[in-house]
CSV table of C-alpha atoms and ligand atoms in Angstrom, one decimal:
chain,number,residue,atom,x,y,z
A,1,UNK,CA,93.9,-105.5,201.4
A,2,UNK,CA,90.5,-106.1,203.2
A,3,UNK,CA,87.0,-107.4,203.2
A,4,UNK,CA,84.2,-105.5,202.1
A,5,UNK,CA,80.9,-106.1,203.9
A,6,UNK,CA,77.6,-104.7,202.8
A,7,UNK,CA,75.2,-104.9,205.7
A,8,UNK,CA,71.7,-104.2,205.3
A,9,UNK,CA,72.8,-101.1,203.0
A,10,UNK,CA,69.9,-98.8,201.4
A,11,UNK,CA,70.0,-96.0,199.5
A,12,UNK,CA,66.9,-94.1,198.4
A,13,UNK,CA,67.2,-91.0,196.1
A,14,UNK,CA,65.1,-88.6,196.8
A,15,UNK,CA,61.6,-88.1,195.0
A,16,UNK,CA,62.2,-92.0,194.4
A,17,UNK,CA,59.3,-94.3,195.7
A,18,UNK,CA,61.9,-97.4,195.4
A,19,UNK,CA,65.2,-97.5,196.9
A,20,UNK,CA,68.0,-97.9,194.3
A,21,UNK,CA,69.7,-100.5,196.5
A,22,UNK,CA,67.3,-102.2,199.0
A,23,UNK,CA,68.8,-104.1,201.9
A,24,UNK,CA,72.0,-105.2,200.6
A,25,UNK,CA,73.7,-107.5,202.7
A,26,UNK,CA,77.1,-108.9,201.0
A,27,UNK,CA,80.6,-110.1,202.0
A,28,UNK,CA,83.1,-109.5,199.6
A,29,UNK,CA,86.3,-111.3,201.2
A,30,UNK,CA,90.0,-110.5,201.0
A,31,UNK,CA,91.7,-110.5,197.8
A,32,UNK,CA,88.6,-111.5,195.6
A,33,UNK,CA,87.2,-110.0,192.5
A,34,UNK,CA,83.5,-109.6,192.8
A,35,UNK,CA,81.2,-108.3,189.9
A,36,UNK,CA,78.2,-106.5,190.4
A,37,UNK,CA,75.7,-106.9,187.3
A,38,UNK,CA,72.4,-106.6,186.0
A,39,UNK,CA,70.2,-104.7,183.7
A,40,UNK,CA,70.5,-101.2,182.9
A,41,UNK,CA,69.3,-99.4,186.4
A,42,UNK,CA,69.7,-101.9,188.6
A,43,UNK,CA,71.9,-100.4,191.0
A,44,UNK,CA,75.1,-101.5,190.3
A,45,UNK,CA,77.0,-98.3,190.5
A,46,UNK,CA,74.9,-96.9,193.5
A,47,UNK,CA,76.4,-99.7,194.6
A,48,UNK,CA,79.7,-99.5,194.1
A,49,UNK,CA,79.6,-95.9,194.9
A,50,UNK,CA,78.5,-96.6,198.4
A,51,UNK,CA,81.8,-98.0,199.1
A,52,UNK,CA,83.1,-95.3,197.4
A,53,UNK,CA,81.4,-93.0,199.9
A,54,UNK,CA,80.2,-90.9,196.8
A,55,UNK,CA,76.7,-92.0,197.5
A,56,UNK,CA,75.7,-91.7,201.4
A,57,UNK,CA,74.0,-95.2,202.6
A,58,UNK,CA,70.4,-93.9,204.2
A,59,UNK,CA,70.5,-97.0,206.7
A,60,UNK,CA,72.5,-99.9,207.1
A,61,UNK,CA,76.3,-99.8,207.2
A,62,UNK,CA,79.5,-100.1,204.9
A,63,UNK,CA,82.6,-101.6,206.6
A,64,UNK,CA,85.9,-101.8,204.6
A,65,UNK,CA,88.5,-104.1,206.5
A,66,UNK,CA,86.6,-104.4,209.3
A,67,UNK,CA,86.1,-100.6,209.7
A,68,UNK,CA,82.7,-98.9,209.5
A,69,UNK,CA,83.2,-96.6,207.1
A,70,UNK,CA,79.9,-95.8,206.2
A,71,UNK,CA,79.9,-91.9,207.1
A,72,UNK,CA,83.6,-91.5,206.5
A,73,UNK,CA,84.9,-88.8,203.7
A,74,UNK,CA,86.2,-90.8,200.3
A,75,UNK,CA,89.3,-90.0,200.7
A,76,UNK,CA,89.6,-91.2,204.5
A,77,UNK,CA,88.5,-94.8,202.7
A,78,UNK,CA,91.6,-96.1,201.4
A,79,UNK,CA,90.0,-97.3,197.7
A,80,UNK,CA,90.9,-96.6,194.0
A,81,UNK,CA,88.3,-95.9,191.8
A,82,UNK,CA,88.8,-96.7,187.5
A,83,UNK,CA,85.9,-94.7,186.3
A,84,UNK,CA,84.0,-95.5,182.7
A,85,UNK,CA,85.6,-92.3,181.2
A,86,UNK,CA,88.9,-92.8,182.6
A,87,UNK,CA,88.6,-89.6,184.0
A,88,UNK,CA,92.3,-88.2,183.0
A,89,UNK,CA,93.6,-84.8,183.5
A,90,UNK,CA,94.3,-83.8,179.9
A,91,UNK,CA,96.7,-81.1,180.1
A,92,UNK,CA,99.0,-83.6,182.5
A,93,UNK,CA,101.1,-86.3,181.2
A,94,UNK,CA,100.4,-90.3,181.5
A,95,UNK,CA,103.2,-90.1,184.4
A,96,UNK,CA,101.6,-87.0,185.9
A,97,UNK,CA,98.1,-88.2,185.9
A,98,UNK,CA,99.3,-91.3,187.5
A,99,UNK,CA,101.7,-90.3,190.1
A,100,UNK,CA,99.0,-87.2,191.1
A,101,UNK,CA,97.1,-88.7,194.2
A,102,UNK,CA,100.8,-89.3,195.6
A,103,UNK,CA,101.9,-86.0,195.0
A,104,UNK,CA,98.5,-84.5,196.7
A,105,UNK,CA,99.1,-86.8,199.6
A,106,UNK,CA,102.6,-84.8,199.9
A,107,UNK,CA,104.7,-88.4,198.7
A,108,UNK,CA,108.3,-87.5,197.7
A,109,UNK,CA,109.6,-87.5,194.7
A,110,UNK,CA,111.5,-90.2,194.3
A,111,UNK,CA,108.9,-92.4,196.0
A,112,UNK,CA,105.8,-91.1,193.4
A,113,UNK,CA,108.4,-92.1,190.4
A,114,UNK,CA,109.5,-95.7,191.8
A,115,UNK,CA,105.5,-96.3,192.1
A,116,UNK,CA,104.5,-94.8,189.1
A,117,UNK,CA,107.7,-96.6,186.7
A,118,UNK,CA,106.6,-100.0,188.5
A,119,UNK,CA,103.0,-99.5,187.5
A,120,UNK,CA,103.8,-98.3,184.8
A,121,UNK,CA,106.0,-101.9,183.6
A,122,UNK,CA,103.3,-104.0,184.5
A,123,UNK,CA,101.0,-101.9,182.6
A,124,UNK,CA,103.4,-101.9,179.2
A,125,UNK,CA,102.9,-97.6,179.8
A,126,UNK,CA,106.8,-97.1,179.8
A,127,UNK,CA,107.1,-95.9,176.2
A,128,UNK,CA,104.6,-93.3,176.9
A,129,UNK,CA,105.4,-91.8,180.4
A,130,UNK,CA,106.0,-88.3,178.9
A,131,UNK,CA,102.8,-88.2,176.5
A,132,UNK,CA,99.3,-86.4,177.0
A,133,UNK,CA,96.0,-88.7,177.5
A,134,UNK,CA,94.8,-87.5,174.1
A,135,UNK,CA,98.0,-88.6,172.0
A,136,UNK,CA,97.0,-92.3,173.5
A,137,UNK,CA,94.7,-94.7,172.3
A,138,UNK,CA,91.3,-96.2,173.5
A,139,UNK,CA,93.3,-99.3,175.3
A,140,UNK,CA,96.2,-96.7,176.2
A,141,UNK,CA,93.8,-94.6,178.0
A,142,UNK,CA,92.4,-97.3,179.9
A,143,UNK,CA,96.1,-98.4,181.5
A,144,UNK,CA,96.4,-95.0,182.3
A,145,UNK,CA,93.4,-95.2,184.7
A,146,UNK,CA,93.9,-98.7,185.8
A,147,UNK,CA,97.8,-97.4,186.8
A,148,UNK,CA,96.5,-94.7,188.4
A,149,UNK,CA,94.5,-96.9,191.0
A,150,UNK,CA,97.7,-99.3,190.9
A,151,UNK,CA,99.7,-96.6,192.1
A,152,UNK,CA,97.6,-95.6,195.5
A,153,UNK,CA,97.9,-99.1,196.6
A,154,UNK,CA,94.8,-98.9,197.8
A,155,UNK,CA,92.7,-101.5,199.8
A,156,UNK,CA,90.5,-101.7,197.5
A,157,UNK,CA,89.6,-101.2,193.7
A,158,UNK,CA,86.3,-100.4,192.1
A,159,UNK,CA,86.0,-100.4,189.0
A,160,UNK,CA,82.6,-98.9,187.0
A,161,UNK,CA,82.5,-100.2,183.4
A,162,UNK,CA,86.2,-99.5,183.1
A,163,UNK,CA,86.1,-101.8,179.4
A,164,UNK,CA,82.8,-100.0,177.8
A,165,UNK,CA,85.0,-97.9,175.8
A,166,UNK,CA,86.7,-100.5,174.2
A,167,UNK,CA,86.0,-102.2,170.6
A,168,UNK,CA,85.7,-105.8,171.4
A,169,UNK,CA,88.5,-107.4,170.7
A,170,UNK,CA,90.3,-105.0,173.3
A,171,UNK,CA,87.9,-105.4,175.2
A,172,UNK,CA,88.7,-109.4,175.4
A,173,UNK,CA,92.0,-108.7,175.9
A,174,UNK,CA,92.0,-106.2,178.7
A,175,UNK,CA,89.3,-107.7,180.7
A,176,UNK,CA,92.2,-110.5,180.7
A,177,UNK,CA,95.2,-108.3,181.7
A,178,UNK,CA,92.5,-106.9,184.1
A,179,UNK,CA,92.1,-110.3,185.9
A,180,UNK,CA,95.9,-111.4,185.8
A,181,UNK,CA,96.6,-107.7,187.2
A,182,UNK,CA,94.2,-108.3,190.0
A,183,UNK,CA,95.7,-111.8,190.9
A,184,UNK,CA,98.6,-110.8,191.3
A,185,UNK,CA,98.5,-107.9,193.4
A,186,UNK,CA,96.1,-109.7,195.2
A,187,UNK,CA,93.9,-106.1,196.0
A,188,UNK,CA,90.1,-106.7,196.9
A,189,UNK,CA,88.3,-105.5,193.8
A,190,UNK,CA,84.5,-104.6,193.2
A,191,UNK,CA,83.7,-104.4,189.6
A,192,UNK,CA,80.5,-103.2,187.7
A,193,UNK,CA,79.0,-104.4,184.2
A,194,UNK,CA,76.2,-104.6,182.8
A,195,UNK,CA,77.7,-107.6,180.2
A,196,UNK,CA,77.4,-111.1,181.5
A,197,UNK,CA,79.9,-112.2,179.5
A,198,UNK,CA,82.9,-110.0,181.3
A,199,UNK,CA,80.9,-111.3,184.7
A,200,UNK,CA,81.2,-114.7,184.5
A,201,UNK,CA,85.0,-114.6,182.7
A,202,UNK,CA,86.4,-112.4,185.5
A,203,UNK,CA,84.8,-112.5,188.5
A,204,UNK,CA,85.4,-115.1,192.1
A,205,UNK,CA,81.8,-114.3,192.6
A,206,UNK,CA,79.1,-112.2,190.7
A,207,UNK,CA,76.2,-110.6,192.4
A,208,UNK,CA,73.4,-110.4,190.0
A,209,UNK,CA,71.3,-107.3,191.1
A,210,UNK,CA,67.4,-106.5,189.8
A,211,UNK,CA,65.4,-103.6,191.0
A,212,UNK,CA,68.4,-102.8,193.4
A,213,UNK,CA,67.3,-106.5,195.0
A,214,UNK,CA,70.5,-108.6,195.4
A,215,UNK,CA,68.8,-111.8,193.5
A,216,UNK,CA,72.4,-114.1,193.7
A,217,UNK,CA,75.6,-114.0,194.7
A,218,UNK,CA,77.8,-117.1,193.5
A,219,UNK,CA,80.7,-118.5,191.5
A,220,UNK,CA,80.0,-118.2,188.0
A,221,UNK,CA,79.7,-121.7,187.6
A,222,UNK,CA,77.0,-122.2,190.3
A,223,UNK,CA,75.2,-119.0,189.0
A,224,UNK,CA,74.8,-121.3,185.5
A,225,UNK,CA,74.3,-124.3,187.0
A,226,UNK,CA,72.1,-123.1,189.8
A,227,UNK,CA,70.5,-120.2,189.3
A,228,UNK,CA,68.1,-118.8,192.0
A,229,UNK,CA,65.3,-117.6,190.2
A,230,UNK,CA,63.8,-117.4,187.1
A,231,UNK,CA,65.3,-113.4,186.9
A,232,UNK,CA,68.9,-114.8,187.6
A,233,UNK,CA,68.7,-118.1,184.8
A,234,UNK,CA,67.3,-115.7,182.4
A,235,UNK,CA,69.8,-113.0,182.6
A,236,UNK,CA,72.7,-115.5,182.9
A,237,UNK,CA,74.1,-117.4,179.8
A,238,UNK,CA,74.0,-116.3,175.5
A,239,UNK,CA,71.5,-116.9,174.2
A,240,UNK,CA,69.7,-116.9,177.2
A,241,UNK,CA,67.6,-120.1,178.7
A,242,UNK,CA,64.6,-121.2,177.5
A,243,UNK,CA,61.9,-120.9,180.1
A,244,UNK,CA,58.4,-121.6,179.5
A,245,UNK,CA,55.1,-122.3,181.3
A,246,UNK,CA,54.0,-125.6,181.2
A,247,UNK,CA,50.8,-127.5,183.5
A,248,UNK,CA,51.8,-130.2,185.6
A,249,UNK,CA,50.1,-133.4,185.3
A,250,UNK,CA,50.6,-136.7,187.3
A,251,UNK,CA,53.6,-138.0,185.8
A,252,UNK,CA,55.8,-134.7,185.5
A,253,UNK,CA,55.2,-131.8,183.0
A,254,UNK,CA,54.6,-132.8,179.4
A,255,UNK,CA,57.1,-130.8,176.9
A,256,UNK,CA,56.4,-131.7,173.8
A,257,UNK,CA,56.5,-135.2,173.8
A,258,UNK,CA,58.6,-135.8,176.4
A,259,UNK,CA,57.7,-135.8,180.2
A,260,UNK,CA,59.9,-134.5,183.0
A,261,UNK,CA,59.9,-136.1,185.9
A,262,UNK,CA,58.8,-133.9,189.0
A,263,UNK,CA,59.3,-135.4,192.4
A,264,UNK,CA,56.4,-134.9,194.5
A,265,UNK,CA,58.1,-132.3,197.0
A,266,UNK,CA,58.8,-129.9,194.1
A,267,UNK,CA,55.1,-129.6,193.3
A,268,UNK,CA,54.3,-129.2,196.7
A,269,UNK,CA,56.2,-126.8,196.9
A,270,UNK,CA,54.8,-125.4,193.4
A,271,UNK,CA,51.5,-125.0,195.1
A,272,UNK,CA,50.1,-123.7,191.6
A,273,UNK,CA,48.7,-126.0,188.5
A,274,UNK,CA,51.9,-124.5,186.7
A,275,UNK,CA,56.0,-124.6,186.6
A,276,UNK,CA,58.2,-122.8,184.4
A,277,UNK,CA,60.9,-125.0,182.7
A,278,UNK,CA,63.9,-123.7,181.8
A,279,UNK,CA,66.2,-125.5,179.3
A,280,UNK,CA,69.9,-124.1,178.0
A,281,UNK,CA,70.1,-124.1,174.3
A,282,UNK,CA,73.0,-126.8,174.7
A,283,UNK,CA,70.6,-128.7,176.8
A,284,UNK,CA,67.6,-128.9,173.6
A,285,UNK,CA,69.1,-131.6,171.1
A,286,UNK,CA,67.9,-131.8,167.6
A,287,UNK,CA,66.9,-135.4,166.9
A,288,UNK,CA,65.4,-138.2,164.8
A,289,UNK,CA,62.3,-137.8,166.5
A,290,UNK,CA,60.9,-134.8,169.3
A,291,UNK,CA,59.2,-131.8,169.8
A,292,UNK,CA,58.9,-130.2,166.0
A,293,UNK,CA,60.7,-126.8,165.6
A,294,UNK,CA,60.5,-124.4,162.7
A,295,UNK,CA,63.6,-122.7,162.1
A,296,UNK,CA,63.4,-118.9,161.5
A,297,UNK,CA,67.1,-117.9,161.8
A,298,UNK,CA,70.2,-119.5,161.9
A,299,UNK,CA,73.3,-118.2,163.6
A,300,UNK,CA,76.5,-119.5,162.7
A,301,UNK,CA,79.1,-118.1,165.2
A,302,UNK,CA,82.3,-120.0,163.6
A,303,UNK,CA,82.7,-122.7,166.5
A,304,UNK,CA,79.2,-123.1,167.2
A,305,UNK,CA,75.8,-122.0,165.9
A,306,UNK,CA,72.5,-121.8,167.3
A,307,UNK,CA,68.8,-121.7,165.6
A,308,UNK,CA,66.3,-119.7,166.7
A,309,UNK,CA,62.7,-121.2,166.1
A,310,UNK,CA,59.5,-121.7,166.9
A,311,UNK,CA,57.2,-124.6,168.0
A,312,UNK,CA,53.6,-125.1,169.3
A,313,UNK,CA,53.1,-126.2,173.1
A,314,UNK,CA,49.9,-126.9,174.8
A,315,UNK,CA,48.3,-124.6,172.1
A,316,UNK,CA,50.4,-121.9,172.1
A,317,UNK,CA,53.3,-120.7,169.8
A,318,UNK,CA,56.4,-120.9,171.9
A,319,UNK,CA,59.9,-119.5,170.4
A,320,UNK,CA,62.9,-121.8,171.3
A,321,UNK,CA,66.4,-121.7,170.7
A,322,UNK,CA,68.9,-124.6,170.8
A,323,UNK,CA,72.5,-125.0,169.9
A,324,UNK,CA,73.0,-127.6,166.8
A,325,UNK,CA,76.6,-128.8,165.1
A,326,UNK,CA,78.7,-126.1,163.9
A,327,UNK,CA,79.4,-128.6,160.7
A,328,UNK,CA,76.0,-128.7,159.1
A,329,UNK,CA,73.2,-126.9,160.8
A,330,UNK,CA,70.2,-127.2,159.9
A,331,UNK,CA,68.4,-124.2,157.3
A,332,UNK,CA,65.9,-121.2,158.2
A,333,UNK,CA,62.6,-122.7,156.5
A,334,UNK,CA,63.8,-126.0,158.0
A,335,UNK,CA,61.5,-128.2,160.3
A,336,UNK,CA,63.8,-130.7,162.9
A,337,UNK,CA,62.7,-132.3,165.9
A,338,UNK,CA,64.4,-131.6,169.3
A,339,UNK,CA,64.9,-133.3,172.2
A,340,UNK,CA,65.2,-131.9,175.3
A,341,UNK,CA,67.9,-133.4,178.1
A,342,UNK,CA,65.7,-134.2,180.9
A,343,UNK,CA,68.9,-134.3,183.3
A,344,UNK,CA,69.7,-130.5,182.9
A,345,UNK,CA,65.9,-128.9,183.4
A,346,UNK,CA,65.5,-126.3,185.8
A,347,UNK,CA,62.0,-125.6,187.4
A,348,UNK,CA,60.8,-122.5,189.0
A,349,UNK,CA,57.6,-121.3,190.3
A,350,UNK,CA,55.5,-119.0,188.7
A,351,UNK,CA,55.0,-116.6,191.6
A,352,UNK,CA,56.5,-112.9,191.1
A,353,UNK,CA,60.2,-114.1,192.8
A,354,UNK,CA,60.0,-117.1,190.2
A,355,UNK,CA,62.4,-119.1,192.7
A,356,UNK,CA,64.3,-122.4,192.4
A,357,UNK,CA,62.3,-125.1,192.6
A,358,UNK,CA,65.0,-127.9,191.1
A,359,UNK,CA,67.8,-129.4,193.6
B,1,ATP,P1,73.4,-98.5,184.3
B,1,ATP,O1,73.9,-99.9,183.9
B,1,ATP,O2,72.4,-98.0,183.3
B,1,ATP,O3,74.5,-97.5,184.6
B,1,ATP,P2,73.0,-99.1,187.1
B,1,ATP,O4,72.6,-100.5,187.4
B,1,ATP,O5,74.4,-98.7,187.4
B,1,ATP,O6,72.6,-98.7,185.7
B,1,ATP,P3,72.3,-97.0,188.9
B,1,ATP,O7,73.0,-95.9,188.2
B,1,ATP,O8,72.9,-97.5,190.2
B,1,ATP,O9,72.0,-98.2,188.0
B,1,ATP,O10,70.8,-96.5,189.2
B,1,ATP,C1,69.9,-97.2,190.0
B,1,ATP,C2,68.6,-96.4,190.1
B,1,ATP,O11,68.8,-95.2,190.8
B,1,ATP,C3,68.0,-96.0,188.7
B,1,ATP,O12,66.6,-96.2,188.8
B,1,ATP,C4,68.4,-94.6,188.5
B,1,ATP,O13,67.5,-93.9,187.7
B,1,ATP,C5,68.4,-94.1,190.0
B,1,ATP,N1,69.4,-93.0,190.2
B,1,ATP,C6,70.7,-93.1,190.0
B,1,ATP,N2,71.4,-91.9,190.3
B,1,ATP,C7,70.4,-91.1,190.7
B,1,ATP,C8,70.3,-89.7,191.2
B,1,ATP,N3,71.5,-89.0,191.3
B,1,ATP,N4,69.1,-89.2,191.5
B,1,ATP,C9,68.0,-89.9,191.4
B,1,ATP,N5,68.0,-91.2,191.0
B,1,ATP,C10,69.1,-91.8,190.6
């Protein structure tokens, strides 16, 4: 077990103007279970793969419990890597495949099979010890590779999409036996995904990466709450905020027909004749009276639904989407008013780094 520090670590392809990760300085601490997401190219696995020592770092350092590690072989770094593909040897057996690092490190015997019959109870693989990878499921598969990082005791697991395979309701599941797995062995773990979903459900801390820029690193509740910039509050929640444009004026900025209070700091700070608002669908409230909204689709979702509409603000169309009563939501065609709930409004700037202006 060990801390993972990032310090200042770039890596620049070559023929690339932009570095793939730029600067990263990051702490992962002892025992947690950090995710690394963002959009598609992004830099997550470049990431990942640094600490992996399958990328080379062009400057800054890696240092893996407290040991720069940052030019040392992958093999000399004492990690376990679950890849998207699993990776499996197909002509070996599940037991084979997951006793095989052992038996290249020259482990006995009857050491490789203690180690590989534990992992392979906690993993429910027992039954299936003798079979080949391609006589296994999708799920099956995926223990396989997650057993065969459990079996190294490692320092440290990274994991690169290890669920994208999965249909989703194994993918629910597994991401759980994932996190309860994790707990209990108590091995640092740095996990990639691109879905925000899997970020905020598993993951101490999640590092929201953009342009291989580090925009956040928080708990998933502060992320929601709090997030840094107008990248991060986008990206962040399903559906995804609300965020418009809007002029200040004495009082506040005028939505519809409510204002929101600014203090006087924040538009300072604003420097510009404009803030961008950002409002969580559960945080736009249809109403007696407020803001009109045409609805042009509905989406019912069993426990809770959300419409999708649009409305006109300061002159221009502005789509908006709030989350209404499961019971009896309201109708595409449909015209309601909402209200937004000036306690949970988030303000940014409109420069390019969009930043926090809101406590
Ligand atoms: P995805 O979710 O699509 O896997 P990612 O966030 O993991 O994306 P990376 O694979 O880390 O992103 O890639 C980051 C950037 O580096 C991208 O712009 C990508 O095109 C570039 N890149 C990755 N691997 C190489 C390589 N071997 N040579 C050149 N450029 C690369």
């Amino acid at each position: 077990m060990a801390p993972i520090i990032y310090d200042q670590a770039t890596k620049l392809f070559p023929g690339s103007d932009i570095p793939a990760v730029d600067n990263l300085n990051l702490e992962i601490e002892d025992g947690e279970f950090l995710v690394l997401v963002g959009p598609s190219g992004c830099g997550k696995s470049t990431s990942l793969r640094m600490i992996a020592g399958l990328e080379d770092v062009d400057s800054g350092r890696i240092l893996i419990g407290g040991r720069d590690v940052t030019y040392a072989a992958p093999k000399d770094r004492d990690i376990a890597m679950v890849f998207q593909n699993y990776a499996l040897y197909p002509h070996m057996s599940v037991a084979e495949n997951m006793g095989f690092a052992l038996k290249i490190a020259g482990a006995p015997g009857a050491e490789i099979e203690r180690r590989v019959a534990e992992a392979a109870a906690m993993l429910d693989l027992g039954a299936y010890l003798d079979r080949k990878p391609k006589a296994l499921s999708g799920g099956q598969r995926q223990r396989v590779a997650m057993g065969r990082a459990i079996v190294r005791q490692p320092q440290v697991f990274l994991m690169d999409e290890p669920l994208s395979n999965l249909d989703a309701k194994l993918r629910v599941q597994t991401r759980i036996q994932i996190g309860q797995l994790q707990r209990r062995l108590g091995v640092t773990t740095v996990y990639v995904t691109h879905d925000q979903v899997e970020a905020m459900t598993m993951g101490d801390r999640v590092a929201v990466l953009k342009g291989g820029v580090l925009q956040q690193c928080a708990s998933p509740r502060e992320l929601y709450r709090k997030p840094a910039n107008v990248f991060v509050a986008g990206f962040m929640g399903s559906p995804s905020m609300n965020l418009l444009t809007l002029p200040i004026t004495d009082r506040g900025v005028r939505f519809g027909d409510t204002t929101i209070p600014v203090p006087r700091d924040t538009l300072t700070a604003a420097c510009n004749r404009d803030v961008i608002v950002g409002v969580r669908p559960e945080h736009l409230e249809v109403a007696e009276t407020g803001m009109k909204l045409e609805i042009d689709v509905v989406e019912e979702l069993g426990a809770e639904a959300y419409v999708f509409g649009h409305t006109t603000i300061e002159g221009r169309t502005e789509q908006l989407v709030a989350r209404v009563g499961w019971r009896n939501p309201p109708q595409k065609g449909e015209v309601v008013h909402v209200r937004i709930n000036t306690e949970h409004v988030h303000l940014f700037a409109t420069t390019p780094a969009g930043d926090r202006l809101s406590p």
